XYZ file of C-alpha atoms in Angstrom:
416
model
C 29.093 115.698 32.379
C 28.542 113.183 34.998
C 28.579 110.258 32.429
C 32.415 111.675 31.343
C 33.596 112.201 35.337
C 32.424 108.542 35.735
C 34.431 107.512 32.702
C 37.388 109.530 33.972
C 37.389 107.620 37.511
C 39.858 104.575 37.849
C 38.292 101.269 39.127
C 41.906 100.296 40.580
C 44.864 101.844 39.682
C 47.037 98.881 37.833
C 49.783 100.368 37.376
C 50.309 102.375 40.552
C 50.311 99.036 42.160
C 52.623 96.863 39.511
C 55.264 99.776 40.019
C 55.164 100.072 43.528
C 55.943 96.402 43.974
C 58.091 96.584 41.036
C 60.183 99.446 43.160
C 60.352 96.550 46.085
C 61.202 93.761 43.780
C 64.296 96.100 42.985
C 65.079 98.109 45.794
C 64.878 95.142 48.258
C 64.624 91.759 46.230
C 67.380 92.461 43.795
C 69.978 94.829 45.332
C 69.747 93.661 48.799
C 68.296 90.139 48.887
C 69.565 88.776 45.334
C 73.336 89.727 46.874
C 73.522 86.448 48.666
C 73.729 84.829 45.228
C 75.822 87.023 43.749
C 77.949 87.888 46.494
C 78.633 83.531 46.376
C 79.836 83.693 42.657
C 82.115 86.570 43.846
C 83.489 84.901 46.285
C 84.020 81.740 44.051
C 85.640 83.961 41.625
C 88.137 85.459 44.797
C 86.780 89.000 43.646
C 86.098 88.678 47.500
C 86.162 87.120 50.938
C 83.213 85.218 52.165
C 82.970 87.940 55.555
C 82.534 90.680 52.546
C 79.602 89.293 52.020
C 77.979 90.636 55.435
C 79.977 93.805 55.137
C 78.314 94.708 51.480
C 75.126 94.084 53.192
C 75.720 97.001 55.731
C 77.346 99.290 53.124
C 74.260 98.974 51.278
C 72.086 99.345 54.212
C 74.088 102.529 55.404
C 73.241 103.847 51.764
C 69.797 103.427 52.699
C 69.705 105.076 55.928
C 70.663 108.400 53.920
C 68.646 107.953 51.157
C 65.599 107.425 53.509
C 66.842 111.107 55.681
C 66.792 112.184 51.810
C 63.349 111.344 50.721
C 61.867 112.854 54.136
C 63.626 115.880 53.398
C 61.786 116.188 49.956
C 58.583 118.128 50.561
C 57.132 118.159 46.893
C 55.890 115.411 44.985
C 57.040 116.450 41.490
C 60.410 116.644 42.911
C 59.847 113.479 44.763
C 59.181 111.625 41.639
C 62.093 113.393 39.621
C 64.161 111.778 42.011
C 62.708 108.123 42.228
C 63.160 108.730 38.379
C 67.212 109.304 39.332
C 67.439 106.303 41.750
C 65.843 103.767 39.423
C 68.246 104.465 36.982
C 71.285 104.524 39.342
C 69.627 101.081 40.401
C 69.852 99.194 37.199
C 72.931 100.605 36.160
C 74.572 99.403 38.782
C 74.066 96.349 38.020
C 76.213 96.350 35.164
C 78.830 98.433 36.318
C 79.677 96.569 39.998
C 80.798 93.666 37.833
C 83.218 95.843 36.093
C 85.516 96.937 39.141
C 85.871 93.458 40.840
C 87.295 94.778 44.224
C 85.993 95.528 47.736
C 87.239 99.097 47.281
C 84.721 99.981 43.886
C 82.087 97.333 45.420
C 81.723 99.224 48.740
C 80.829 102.725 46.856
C 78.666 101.010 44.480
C 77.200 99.738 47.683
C 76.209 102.891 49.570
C 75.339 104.354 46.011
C 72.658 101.868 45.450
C 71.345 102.008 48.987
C 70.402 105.319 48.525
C 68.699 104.345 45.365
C 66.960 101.779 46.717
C 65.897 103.929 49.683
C 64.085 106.481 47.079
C 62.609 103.138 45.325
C 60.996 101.529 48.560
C 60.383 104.689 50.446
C 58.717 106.640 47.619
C 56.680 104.492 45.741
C 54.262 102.651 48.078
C 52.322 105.370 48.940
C 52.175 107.525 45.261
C 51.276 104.469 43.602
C 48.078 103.606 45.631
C 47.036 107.335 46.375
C 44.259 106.682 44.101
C 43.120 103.712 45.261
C 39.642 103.652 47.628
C 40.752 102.891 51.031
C 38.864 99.568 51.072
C 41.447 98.372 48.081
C 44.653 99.724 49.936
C 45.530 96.715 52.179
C 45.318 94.117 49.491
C 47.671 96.292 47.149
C 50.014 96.766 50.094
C 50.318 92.754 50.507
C 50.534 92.785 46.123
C 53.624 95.530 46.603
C 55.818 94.150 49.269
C 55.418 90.788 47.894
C 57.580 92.232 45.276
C 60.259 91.902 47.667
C 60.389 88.274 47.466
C 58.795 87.213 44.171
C 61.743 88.765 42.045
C 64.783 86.834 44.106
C 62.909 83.947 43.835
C 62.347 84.534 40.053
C 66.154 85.173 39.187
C 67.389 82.513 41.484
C 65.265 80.191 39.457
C 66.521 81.590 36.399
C 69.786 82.348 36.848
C 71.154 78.846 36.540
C 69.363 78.339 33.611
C 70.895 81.517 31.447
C 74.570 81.150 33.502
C 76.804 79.234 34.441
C 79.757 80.076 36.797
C 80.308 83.942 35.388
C 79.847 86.251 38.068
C 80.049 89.518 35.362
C 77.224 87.118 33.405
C 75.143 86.377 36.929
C 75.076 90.271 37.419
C 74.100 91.399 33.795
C 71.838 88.934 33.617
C 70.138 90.533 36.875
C 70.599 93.467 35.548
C 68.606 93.001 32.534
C 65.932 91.631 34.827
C 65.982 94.463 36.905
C 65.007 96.444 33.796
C 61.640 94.492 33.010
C 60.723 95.746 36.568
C 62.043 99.670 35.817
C 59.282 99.427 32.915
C 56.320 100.024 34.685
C 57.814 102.635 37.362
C 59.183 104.912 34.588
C 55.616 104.485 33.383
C 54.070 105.773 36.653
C 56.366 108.155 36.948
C 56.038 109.713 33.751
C 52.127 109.821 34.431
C 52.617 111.392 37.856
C 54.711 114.207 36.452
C 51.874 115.170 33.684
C 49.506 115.084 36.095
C 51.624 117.628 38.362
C 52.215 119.897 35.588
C 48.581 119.616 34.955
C 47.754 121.006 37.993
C 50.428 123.581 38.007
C 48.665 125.153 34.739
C 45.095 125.029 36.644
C 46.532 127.196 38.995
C 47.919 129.395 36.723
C 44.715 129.800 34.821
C 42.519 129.616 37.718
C 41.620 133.464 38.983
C 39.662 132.311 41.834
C 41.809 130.044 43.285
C 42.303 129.075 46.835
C 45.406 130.180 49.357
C 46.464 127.047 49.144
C 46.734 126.307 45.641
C 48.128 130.161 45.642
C 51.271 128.545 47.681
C 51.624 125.841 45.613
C 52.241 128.184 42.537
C 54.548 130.302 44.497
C 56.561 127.096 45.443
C 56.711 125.789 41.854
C 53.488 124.004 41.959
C 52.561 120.522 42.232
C 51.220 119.062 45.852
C 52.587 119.492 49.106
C 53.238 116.381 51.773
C 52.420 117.504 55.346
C 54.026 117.328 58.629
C 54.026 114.480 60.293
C 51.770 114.373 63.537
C 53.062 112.327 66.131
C 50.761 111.358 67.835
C 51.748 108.989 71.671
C 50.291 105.861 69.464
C 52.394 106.736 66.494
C 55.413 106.839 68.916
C 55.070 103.444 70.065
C 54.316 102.433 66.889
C 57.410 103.649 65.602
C 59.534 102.365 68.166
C 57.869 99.022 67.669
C 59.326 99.330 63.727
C 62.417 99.809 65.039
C 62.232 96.336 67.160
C 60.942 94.466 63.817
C 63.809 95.938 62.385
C 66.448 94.625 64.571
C 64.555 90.973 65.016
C 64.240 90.515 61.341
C 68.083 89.523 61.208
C 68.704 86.137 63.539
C 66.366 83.584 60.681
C 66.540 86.073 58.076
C 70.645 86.514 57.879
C 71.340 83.442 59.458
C 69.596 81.193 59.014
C 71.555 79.235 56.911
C 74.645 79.189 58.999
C 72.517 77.733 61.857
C 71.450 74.300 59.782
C 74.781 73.940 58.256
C 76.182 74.538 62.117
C 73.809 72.592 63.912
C 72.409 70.217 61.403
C 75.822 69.302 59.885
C 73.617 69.296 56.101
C 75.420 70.754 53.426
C 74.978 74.032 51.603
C 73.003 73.010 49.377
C 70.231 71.551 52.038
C 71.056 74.635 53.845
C 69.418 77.106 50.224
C 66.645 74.556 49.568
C 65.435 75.264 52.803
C 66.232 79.086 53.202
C 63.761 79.430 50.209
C 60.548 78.400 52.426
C 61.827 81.807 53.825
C 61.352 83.898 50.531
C 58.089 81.719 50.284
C 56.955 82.796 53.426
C 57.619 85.981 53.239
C 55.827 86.507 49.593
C 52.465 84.788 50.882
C 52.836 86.509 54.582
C 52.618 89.785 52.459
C 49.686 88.516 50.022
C 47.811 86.638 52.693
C 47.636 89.840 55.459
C 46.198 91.816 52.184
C 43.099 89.091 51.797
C 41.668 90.046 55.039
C 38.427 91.204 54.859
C 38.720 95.217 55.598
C 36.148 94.596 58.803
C 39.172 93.578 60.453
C 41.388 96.182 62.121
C 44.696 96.485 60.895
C 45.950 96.597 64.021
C 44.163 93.274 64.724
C 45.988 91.798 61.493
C 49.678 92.943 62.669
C 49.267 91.595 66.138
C 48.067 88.415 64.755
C 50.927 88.158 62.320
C 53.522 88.908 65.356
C 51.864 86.027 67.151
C 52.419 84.173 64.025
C 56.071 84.954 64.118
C 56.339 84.603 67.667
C 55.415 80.840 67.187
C 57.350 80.291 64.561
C 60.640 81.638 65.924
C 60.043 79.198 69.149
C 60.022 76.412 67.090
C 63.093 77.636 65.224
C 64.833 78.076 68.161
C 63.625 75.034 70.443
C 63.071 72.447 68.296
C 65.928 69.919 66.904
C 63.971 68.367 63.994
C 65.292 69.888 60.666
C 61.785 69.978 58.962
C 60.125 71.860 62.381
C 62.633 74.455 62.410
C 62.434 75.020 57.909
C 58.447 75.158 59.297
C 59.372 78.077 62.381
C 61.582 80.012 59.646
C 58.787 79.990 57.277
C 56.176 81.319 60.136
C 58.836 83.889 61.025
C 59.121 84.752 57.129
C 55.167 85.080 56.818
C 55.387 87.412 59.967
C 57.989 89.649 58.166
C 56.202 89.491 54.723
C 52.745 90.571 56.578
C 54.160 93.236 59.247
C 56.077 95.252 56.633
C 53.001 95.834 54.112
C 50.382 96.420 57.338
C 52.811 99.154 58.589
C 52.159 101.286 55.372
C 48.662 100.525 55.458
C 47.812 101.539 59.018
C 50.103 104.628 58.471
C 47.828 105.539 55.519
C 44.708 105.326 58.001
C 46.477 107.491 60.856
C 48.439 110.581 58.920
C 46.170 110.012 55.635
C 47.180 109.387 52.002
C 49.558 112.835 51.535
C 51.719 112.377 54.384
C 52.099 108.407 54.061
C 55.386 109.009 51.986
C 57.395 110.743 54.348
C 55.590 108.945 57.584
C 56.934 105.870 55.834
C 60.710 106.975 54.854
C 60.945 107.917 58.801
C 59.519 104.326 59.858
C 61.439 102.832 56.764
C 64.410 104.898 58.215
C 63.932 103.307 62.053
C 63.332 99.572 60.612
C 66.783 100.107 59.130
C 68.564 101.519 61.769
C 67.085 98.299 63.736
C 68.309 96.021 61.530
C 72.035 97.543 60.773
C 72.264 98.221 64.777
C 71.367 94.178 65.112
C 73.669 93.235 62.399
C 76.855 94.227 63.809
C 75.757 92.675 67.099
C 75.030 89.429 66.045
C 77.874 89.460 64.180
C 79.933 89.807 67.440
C 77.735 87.515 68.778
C 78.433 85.020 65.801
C 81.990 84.775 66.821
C 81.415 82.624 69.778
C 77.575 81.340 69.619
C 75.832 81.315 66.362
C 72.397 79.459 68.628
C 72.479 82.657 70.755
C 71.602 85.344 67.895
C 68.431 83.058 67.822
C 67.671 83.428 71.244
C 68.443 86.941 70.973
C 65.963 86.986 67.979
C 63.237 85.417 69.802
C 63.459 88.214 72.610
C 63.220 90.960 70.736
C 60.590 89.387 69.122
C 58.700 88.788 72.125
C 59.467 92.503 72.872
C 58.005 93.118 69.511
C 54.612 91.165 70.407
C 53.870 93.459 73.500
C 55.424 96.912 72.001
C 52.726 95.916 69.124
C 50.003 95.055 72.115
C 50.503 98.577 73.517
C 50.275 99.824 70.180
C 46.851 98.653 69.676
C 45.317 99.686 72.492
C 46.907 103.109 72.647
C 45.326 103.317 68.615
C 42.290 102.543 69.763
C 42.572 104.570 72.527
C 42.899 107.503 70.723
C 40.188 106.712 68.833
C 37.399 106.716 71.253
């Protein structure tokens, strides 16, 4: 018996991990990120105007503001998955079907349609798909998943010239179709999550002796139950902290290449080259803050990585040698890559492994509302000074480095 219970018991959960940072590599790499590229060949093709660009970017993000307030709403985790299951294949359709209504009108509901998607994607997946992992493994396949985010950009950036040409209905099918070797392994996990909820639900059924709780979960339609979130004072500075990252995640990371063409005088094809040390950074920022040894505090490895971007965005914004300030953007981008996948993993350790999903949709939710609420301000600000968004950037990302300080201490704190 205790020969089959060992054979029954996962080493590491594969494919939890492969579709959680498959849901990133769609839900942030492809429908948010990838839209620079596309959004380009639209604008070459006069589907749209070059400031459309920016606005699809919000309209997306606004998507994902209510698809976040969604997936906190969803208390089950059978019904959680049956909807991840509805927003990955809203997702990839999408992809094909944008191209087919080539006007801002069709693009801005496709937009806010695939926001929400991508909201159910990012917000939903992290946490089911490394449930089963031993907390010792959790950091490392945090850093695996968000690198998602930037590895599948990269990928189809790389690609895409290769496979098309000028064809902006091409450039989106062909992203589409990539999208879809990423939807493999998440309908996979899904599927497998769903039998094992319906497993349970029958154990209850059959189970005379069983407990209040797993009573409940039969009269609710069985499955598990996420818990209330308990927010604690170091959670609350901890979310308001997310909320900062949020909003100084857009000076480098929108605009970036504006400020080398604008200051630099390079062209726009200097200006890519060098916004891809950003999706470099950002992919080994995530992978890197998952190598440290487990000894370390988390909280220890996200105040180091804000000091990391702290440097970096002072170089960025100080220095007036083109291959210091592609080295501050990178820094920056290693911050962002490392932050984002620590903040699930020190969630995990405070509210525990069933109430990480809708701890992170609310701090998912906050990043975004930082980041939308910073958009339309630098964009004002853009109108008259494109240098001070940076300078703007670099205080809030100061701000960031003693909110995250605070944070810390108040963790550990609470701890003694």
């Amino acid at each position: 018996m205790t020969h089959l219970t060992e054979m029954k018991e996962p080493s590491y959960d594969y494919l939890g991990v492969i579709a959680a940072s498959s849901a990133l590599a769609i839900g942030v790499g492809l429908q948010r990120t990838e839209l620079a590229v596309l959004g380009n060949m639209m604008v070459e093709a006069k589907w749209i105007n070059s400031d459309n660009i920016g606005q699809l970017v919000g309209l997306n993000l606004a998507g994902y503001l209510a698809g976040c307030v969604h997936q906190t709403r969803i208390k089950r985790e059978d019904q959680s998955l049956r909807m991840i299951r509805i927003a990955l294949v809203v997702c990839v359709l999408i992809f094909f079907i944008e191209p087919l209504f080539p006007s801002m009108g069709w693009n801005t509901i496709w937009r806010l349609v695939s926001g929400w998607g991508c909201a159910h994607l990012v917000t939903g997946l992290p946490g089911f798909g490394t449930r089963k992992l031993h907390p010792d493994q959790k950091r490392l396949a945090m850093g695996i998943i968000f690198a998602g985010a930037g590895i599948a950009p990269l990928l189809d950036s790389v690609m895409l010239p290769l496979f098309v040409k000028s064809s902006p209905v091409a450039a989106w099918d062909f992203t589409g179709l990539f999208s879809i070797l990423f939807a493999i392994p998440i309908w996979l996990l899904i599927s497998r999550g769903l039998a094992e909820e319906r497993e349970v639900k029958l154990s209850n059924q059959t189970d005379n002796n069983s407990s209040s709780s797993s009573s409940q979960d039969h009269a609710n339609g069985g499955g598990s139950v996420s818990g209330a979130v308990n927010w604690s004072p170091a959670l609350k500075i901890f979310a308001l902290t997310t909320l900062l990252y949020g909003a100084s995640q857009v000076s480098i990371l929108t605009y970036q290449p504006l400020y080398v063409t604008s200051v630099f005088k390079v062209s726009t094809e200097v200006a890519s080259n060098s916004f891809a040390l950003v999706g470099f950074g950002y992919t080994l920022g995530a992978i890197i803050a998952g190598l440290v040894p487990k000894k370390i505090p988390t909280d220890s490895v996200l105040l180091a990585s804000v000091v990391i971007g702290t440097f970096g965005t002072c170089l960025f914004v100080f220095s007036r040698v083109l291959s210091i300030v592609n080295f501050g953007a990178f820094l920056f981008a290693f911050w962002n890559g490392a932050y984002i996948g620590l903040i699930v993993a020190r969630l995990t350790e405070v509210v525990g492994p069933h109430v990480v999903r809708p701890a992170w949709a609310l701090f998912s939710f906050l990043l975004s509302i930082g980041f939308v609420s910073m958009t339309f301000i630098a964009g004002y600000i853009s109108t008259f000074s494109v240098p001070l968004i940076f300078y703007v950037g670099l205080a809030l990302v100061v701000i960031n480095l003693i909110l995250m300080s605070i944070t810390a201490y108040s963790f550990k704190k609470q701890n003694l």
